[in-house]
PDB file of C-alpha atoms in Angstrom:
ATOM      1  CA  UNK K   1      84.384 102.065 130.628  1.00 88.00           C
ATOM      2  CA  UNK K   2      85.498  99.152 128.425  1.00 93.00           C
ATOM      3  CA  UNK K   3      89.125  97.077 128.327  1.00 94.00           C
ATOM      4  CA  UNK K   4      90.238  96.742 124.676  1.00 95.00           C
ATOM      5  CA  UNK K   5      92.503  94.393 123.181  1.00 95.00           C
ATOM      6  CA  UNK K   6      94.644  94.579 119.857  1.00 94.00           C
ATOM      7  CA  UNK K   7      95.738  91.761 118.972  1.00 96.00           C
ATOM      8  CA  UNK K   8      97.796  89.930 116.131  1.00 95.00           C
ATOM      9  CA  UNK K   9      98.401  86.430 115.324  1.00 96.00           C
ATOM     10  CA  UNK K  10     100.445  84.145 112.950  1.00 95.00           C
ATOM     11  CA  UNK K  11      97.430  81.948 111.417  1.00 95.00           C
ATOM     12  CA  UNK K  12      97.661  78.579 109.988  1.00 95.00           C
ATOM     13  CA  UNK K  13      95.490  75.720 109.742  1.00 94.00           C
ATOM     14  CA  UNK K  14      95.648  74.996 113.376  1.00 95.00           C
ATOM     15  CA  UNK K  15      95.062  78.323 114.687  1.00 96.00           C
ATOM     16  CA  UNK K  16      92.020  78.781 112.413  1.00 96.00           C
ATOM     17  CA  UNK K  17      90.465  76.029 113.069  1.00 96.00           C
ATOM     18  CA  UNK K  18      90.549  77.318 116.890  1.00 96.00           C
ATOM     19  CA  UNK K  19      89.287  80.579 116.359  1.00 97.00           C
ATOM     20  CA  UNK K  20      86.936  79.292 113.819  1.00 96.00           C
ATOM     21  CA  UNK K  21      85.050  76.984 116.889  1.00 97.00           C
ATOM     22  CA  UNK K  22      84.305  79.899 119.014  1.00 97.00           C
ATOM     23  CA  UNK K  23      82.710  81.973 116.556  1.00 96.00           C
ATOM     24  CA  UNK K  24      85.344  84.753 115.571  1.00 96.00           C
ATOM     25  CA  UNK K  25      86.293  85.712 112.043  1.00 94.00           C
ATOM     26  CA  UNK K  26      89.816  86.621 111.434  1.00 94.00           C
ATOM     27  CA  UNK K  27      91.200  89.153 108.948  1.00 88.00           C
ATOM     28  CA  UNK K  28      94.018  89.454 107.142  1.00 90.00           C
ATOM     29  CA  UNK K  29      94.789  93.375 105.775  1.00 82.00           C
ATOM     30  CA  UNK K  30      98.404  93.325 104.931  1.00 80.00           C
ATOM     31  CA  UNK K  31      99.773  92.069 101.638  1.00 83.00           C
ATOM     32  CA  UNK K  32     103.311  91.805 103.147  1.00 83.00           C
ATOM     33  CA  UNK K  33     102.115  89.272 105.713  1.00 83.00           C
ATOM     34  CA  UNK K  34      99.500  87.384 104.315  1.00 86.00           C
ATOM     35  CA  UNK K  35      99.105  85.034 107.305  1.00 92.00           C
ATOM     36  CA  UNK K  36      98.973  87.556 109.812  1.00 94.00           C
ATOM     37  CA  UNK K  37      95.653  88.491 111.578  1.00 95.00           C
ATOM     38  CA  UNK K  38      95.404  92.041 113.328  1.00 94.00           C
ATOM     39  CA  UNK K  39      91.752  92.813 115.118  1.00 95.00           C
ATOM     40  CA  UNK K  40      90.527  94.284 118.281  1.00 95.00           C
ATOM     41  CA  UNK K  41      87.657  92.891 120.756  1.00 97.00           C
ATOM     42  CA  UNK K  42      86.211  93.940 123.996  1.00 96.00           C
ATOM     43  CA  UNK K  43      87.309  92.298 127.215  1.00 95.00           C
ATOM     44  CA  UNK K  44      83.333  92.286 127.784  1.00 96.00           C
ATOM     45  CA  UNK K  45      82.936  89.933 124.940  1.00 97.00           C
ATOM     46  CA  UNK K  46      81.921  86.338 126.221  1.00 97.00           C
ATOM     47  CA  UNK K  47      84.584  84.842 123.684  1.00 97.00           C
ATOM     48  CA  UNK K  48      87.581  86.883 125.011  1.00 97.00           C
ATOM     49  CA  UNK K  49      88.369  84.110 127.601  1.00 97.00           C
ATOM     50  CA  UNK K  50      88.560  81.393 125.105  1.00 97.00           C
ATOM     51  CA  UNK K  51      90.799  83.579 122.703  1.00 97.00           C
ATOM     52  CA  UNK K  52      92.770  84.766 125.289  1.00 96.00           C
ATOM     53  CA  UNK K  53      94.165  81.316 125.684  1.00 97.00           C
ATOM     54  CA  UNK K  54      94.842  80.766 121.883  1.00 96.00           C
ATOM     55  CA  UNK K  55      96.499  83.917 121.844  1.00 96.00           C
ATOM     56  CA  UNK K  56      98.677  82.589 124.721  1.00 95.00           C
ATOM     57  CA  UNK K  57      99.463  79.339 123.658  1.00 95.00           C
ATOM     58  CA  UNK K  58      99.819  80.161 119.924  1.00 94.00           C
ATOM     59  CA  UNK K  59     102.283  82.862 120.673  1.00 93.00           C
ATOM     60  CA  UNK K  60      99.941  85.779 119.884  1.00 94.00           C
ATOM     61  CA  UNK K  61     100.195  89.459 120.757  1.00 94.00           C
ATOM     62  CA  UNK K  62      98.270  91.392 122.991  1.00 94.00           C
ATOM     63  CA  UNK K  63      98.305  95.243 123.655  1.00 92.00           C
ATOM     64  CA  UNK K  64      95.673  96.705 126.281  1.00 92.00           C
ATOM     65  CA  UNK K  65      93.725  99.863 126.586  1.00 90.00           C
ATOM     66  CA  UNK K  66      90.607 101.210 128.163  1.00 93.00           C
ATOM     67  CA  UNK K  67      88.125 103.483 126.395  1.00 92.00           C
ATOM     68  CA  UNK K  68      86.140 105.772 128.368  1.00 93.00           C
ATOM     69  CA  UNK K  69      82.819 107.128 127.009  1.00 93.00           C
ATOM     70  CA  UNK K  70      81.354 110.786 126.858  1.00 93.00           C
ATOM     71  CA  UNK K  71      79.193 109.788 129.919  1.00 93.00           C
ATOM     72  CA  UNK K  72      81.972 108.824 132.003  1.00 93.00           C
ATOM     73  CA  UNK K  73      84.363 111.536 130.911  1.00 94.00           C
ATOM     74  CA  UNK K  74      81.315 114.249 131.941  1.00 94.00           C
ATOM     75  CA  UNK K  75      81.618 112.810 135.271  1.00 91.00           C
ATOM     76  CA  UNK K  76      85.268 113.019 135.716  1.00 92.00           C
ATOM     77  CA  UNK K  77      87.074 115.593 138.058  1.00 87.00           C
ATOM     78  CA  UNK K  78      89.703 115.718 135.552  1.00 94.00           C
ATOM     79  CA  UNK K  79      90.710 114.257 132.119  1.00 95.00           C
ATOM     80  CA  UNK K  80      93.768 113.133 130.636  1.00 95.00           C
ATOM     81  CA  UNK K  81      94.195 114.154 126.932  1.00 94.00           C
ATOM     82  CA  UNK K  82      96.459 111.985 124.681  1.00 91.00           C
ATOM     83  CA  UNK K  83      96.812 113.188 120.874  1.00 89.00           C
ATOM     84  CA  UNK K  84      96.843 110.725 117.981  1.00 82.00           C
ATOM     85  CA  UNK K  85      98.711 113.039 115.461  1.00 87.00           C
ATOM     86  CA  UNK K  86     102.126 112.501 116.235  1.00 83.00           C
ATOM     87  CA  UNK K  87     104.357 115.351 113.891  1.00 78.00           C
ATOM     88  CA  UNK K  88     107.583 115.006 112.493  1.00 70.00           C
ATOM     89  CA  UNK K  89     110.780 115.047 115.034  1.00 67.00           C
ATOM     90  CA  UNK K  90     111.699 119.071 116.385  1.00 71.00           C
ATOM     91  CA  UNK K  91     114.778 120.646 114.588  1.00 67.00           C
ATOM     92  CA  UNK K  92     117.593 120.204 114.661  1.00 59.00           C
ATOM     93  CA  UNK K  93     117.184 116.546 114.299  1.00 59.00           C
ATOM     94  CA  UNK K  94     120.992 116.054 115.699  1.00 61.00           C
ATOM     95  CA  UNK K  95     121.730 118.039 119.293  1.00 58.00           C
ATOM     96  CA  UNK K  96     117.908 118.518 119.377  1.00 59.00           C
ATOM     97  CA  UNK K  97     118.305 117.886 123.179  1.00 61.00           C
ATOM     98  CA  UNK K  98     121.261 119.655 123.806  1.00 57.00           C
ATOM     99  CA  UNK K  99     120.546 123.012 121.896  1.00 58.00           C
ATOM    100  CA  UNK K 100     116.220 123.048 123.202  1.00 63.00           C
ATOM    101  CA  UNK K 101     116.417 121.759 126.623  1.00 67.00           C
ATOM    102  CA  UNK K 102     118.083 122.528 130.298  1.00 72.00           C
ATOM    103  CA  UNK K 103     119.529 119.299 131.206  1.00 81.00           C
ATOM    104  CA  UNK K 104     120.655 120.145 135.101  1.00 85.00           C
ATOM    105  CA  UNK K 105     118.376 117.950 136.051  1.00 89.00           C
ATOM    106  CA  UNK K 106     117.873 115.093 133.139  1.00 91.00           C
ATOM    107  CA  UNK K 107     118.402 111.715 133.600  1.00 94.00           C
ATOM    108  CA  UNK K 108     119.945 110.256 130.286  1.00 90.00           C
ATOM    109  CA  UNK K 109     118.936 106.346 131.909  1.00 95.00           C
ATOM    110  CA  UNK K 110     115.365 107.017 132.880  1.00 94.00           C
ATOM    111  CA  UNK K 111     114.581 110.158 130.753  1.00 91.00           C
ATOM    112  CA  UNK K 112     113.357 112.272 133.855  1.00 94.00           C
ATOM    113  CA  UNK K 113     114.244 115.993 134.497  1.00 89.00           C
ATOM    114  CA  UNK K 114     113.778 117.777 131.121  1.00 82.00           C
ATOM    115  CA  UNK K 115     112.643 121.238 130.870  1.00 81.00           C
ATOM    116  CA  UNK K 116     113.068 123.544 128.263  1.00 78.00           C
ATOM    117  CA  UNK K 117     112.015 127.424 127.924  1.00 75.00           C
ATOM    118  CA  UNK K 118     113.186 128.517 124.205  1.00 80.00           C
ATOM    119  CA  UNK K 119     110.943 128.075 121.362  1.00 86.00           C
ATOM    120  CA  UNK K 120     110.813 125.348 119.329  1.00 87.00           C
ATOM    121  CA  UNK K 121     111.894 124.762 116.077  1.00 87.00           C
ATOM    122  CA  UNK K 122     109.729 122.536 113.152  1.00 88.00           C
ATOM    123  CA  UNK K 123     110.842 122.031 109.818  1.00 87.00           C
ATOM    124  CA  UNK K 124     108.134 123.977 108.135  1.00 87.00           C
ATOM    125  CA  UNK K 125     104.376 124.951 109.557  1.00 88.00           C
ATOM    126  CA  UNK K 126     102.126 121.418 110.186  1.00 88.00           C
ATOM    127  CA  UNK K 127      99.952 119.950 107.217  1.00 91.00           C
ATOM    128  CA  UNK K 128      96.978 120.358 109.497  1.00 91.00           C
ATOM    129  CA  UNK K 129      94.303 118.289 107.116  1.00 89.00           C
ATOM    130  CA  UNK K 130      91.501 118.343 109.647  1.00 88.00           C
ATOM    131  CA  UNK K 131      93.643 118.292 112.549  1.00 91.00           C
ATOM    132  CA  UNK K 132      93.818 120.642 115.418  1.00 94.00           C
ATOM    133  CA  UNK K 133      96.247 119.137 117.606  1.00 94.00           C
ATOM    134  CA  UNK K 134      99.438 117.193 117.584  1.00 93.00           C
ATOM    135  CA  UNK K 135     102.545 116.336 119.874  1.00 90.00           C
ATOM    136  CA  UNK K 136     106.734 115.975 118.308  1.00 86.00           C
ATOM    137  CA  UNK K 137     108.372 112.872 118.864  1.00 80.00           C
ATOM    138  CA  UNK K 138     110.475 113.156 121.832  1.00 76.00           C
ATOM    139  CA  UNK K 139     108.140 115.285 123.604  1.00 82.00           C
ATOM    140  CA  UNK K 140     105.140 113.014 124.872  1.00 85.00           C
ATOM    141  CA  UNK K 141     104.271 115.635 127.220  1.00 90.00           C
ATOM    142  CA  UNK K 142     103.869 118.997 125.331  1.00 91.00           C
ATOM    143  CA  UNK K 143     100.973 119.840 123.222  1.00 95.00           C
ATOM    144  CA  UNK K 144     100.959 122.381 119.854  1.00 94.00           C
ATOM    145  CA  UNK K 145      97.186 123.394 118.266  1.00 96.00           C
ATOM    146  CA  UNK K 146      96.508 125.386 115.302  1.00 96.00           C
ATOM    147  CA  UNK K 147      95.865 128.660 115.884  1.00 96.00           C
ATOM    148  CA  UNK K 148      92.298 129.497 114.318  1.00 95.00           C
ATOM    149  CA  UNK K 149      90.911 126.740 115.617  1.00 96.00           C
ATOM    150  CA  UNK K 150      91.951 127.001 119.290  1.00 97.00           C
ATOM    151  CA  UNK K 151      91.739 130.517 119.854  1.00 97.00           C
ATOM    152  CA  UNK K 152      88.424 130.725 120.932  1.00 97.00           C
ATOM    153  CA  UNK K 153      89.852 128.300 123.526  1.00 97.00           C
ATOM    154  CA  UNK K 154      92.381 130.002 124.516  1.00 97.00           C
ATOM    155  CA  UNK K 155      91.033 132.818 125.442  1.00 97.00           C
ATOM    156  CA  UNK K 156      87.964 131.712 126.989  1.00 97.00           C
ATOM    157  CA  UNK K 157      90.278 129.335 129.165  1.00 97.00           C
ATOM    158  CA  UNK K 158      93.105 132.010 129.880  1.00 97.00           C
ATOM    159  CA  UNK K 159      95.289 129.459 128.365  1.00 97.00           C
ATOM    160  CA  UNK K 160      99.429 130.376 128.359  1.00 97.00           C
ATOM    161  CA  UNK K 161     100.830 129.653 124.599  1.00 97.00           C
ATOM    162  CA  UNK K 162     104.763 129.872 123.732  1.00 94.00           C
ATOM    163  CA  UNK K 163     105.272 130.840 119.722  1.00 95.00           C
ATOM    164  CA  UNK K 164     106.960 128.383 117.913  1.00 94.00           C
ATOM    165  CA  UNK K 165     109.501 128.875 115.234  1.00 92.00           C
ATOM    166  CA  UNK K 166     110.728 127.513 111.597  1.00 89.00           C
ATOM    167  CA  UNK K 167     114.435 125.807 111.526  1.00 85.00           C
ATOM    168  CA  UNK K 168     115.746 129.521 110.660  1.00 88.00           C
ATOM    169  CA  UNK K 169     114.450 130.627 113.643  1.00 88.00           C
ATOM    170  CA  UNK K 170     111.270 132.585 111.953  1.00 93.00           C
ATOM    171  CA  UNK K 171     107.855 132.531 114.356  1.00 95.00           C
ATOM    172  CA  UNK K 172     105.272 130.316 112.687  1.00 95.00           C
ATOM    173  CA  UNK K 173     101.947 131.969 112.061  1.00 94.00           C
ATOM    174  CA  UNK K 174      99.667 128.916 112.331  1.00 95.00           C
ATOM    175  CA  UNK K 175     100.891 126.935 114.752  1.00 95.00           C
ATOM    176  CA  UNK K 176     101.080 127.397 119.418  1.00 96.00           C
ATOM    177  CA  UNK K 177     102.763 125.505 121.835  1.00 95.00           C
ATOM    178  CA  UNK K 178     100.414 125.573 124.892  1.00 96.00           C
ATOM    179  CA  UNK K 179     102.319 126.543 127.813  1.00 95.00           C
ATOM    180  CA  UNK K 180     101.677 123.958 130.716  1.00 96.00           C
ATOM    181  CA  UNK K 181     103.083 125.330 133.662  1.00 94.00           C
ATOM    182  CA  UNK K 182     101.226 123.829 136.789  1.00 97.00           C
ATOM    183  CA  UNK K 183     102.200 121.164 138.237  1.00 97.00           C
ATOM    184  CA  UNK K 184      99.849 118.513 140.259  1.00 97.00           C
ATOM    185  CA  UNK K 185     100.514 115.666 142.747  1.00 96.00           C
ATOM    186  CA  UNK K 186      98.347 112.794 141.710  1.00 94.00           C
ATOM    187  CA  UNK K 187      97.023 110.068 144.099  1.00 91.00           C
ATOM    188  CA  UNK K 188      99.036 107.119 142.751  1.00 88.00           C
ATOM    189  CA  UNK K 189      98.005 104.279 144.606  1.00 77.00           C
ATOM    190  CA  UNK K 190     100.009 101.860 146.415  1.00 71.00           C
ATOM    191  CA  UNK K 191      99.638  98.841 143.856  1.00 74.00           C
ATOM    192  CA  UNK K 192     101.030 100.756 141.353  1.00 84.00           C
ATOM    193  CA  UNK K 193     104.246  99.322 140.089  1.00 89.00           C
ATOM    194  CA  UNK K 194     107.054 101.626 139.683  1.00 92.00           C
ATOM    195  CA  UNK K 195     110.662 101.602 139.589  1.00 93.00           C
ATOM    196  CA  UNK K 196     113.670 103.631 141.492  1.00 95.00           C
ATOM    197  CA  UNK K 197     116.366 104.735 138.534  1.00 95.00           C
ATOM    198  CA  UNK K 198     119.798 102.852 139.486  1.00 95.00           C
ATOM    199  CA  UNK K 199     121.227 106.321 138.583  1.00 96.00           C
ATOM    200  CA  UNK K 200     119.359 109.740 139.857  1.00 96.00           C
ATOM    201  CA  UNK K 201     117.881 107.624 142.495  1.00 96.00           C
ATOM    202  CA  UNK K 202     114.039 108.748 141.691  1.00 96.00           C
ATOM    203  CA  UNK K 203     110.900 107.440 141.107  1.00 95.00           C
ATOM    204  CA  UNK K 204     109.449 106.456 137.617  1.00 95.00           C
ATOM    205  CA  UNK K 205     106.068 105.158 137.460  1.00 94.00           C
ATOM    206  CA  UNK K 206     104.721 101.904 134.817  1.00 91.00           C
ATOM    207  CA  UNK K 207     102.265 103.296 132.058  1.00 86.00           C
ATOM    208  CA  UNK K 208      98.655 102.705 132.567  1.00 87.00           C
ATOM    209  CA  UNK K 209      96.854 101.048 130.491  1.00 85.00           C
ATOM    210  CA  UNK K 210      93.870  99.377 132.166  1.00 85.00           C
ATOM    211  CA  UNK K 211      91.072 101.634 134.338  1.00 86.00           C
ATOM    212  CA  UNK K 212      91.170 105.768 134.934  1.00 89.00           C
ATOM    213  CA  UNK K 213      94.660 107.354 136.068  1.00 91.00           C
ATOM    214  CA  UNK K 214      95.476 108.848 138.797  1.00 91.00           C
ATOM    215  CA  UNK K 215      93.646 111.812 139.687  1.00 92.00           C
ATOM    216  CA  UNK K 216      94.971 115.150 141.124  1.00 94.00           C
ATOM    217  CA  UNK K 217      95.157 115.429 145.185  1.00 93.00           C
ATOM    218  CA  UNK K 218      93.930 119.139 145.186  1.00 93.00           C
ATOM    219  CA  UNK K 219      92.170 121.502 143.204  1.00 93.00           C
ATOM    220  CA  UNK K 220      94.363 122.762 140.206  1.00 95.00           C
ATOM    221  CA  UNK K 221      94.268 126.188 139.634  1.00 95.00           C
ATOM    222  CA  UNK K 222      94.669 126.320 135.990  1.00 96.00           C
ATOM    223  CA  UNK K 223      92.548 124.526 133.110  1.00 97.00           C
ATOM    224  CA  UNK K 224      95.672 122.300 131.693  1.00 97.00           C
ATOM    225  CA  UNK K 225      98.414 120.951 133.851  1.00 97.00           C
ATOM    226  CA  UNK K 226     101.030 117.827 134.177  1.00 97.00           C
ATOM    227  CA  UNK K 227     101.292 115.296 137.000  1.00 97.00           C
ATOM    228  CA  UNK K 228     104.080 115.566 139.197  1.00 96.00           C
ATOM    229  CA  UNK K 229     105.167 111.800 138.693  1.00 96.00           C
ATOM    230  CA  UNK K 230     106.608 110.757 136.023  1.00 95.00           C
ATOM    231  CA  UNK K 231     105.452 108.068 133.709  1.00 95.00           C
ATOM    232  CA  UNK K 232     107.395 105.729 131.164  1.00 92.00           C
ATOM    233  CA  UNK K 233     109.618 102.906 130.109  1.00 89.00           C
ATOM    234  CA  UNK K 234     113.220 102.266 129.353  1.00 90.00           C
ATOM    235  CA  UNK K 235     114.794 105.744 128.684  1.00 90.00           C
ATOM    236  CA  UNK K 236     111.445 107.728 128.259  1.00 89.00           C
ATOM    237  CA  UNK K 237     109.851 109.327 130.698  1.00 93.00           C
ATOM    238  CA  UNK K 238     106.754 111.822 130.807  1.00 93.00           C
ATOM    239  CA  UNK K 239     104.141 113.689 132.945  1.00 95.00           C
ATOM    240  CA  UNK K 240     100.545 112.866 132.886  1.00 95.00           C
ATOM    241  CA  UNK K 241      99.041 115.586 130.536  1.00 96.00           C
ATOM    242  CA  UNK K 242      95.316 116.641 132.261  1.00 97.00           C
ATOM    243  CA  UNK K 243      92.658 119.119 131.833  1.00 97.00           C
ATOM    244  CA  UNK K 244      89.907 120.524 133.303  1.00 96.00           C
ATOM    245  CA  UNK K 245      85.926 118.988 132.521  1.00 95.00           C
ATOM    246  CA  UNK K 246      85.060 122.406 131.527  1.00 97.00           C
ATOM    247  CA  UNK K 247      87.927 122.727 129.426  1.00 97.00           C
ATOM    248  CA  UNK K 248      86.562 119.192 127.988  1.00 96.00           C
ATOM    249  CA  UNK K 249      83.188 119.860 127.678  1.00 96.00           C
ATOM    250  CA  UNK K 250      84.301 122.931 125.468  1.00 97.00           C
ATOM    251  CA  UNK K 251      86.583 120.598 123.183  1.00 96.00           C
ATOM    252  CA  UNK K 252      83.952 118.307 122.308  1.00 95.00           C
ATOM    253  CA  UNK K 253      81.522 121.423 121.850  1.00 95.00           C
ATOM    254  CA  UNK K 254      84.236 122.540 119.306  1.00 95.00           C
ATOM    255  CA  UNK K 255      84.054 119.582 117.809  1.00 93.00           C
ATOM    256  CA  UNK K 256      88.099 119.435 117.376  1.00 91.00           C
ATOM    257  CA  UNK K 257      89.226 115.827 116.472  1.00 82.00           C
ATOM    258  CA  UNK K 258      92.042 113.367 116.672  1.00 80.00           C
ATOM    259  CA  UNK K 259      91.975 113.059 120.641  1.00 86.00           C
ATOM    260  CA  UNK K 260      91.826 110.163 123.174  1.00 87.00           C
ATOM    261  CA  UNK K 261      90.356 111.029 126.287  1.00 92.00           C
ATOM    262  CA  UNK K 262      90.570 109.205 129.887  1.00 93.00           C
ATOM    263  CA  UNK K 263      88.952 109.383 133.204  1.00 91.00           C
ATOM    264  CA  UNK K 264      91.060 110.765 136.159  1.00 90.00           C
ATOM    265  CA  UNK K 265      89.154 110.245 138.982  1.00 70.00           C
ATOM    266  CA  UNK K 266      87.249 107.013 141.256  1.00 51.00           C
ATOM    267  CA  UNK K 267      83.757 106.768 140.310  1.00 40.00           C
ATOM    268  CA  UNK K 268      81.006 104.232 140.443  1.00 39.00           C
ATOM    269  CA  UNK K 269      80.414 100.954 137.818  1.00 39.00           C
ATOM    270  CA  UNK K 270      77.818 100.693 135.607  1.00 34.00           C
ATOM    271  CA  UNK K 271      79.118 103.205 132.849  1.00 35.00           C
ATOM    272  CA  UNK K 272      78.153 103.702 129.715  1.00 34.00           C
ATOM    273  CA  UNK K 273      78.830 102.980 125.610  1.00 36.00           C
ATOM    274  CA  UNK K 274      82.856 103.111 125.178  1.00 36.00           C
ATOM    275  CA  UNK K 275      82.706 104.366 121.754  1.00 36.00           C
ATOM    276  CA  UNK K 276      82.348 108.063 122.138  1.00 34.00           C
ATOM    277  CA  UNK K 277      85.704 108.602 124.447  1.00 35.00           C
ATOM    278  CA  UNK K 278      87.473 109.212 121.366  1.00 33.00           C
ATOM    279  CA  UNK K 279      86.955 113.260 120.466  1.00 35.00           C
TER     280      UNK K 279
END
């Protein structure tokens, strides 16, 4: 398990001259803002102290993660999957939540309570590439594959798929929303911060950014399933999206890309290269 920091930076003479004493060579990528650095470093490296304070008092950004590798993951009760592929918005672009979703019991201040049952609508079928996977914008927590690719999957895993349709309501061939029915408690613990919405009264949890998630309290029955508790940050909320380790192993066997995998579960230090959580 590793911490890993993106970070950006307004540069000038001063600034350089202070990352230039501890060893650490900037770069600058985009034309548009020529004196902007953008990089990434380990909160293991034995310079991330001293930067950390330039960053601070140079009015720097800072955006935190933790990578998990293979060894860890293979270790883990259960696994979080996050996609990187992030498609175009559902149709209709205007009314999108009125005409797709139930909103009985949504939220519109906090984002919780939204469940839907209808197919969804795209614009046209994905341009795949290389890409197996992808989530819409405004749905953090549903998943859609490609169909040749995960098929194998699904029916080795029993996995539930909804079809999902063009804007003229036609079924798209290539393309499965994976049906994620169960739902699990997860063992939040008490020093996690969350909030109480000022106007349906329940509980929203802070996103996690630094060491595994919360793991599930029981057994789930099923190889793919949500969290219970909701996740988020000013009007979005979302459920924890987890799957099994044999439903992981079989991914990476697959060799399916554009994935970000994290640990679920309590385990001891002393774990292994970060670089190979990413599927």
């Amino acid at each position: 398990m590793e911490i890993n920091h993106h970070c950006s930076i307004t540069v000038d003479r001063q600034v350089q001259r202070r990352f230039d004493a501890i060893g650490f060579s900037l770069k600058f990528n985009n034309p548009l803002y020529k004196d902007r650095s953008h990089f990434d470093i380990y909160e293991s490296d034995p310079r991330w102290p001293s930067l950390n304070a330039i960053l601070q008092e140079c009015d720097g950004f800072q955006v935190a993660w933790t990578l998990f590798s293979h060894k860890d993951l293979l270790q883990a009760e259960a696994v979080e999957i996050d996609v990187a592929w992030k498609h175009p918005y559902p149709m209709p672009r205007e009314g999108f939540k009125q005409a797709e979703y139930d909103l009985e019991n949504y939220c519109s201040e906090c984002g919780i309570g939204l469940s839907h049952e209808a197919p969804i609508r795209l614009r046209k079928e994905p341009n795949w590439g290389r890409r197996s996977i992808f989530r819409l914008f405004w749905m953090p927590d549903e998943l859609f594959v490609k169909v040749d690719l995960w098929e194998p999957l699904i029916e080795e895993f029993q996995l539930e798929t909804k079809p999902v349709h063009d804007k003229k309501g036609n079924t798209l061939a290539g393309v499965l929303q994976l049906r994620i029915d169960e739902i699990v408690d997860v063992d939040v613990t008490p020093n996690l911060r969350f909030a109480r919405c000022m106007s349906c009264e329940r509980l929203r949890y802070g996103m996690i950014s630094r060491g595994p998630l919360p793991p599930p309290k029981t057994t789930p029955k099923s190889h793919i399933f949500k969290s219970e508790q909701y996740f988020g940050t000013g009007h979005l909320a979302y459920r924890h999206l987890m799957i099994s380790n044999e439903l992981y192993r079989a991914v990476k066997k697959a060799k399916l890309q554009r994935f970000k995998f994290s640990v679920c579960t309590l385990y001891p230090d002393g774990l292994g290269d970060p670089s190979n959580g990413y599927g």
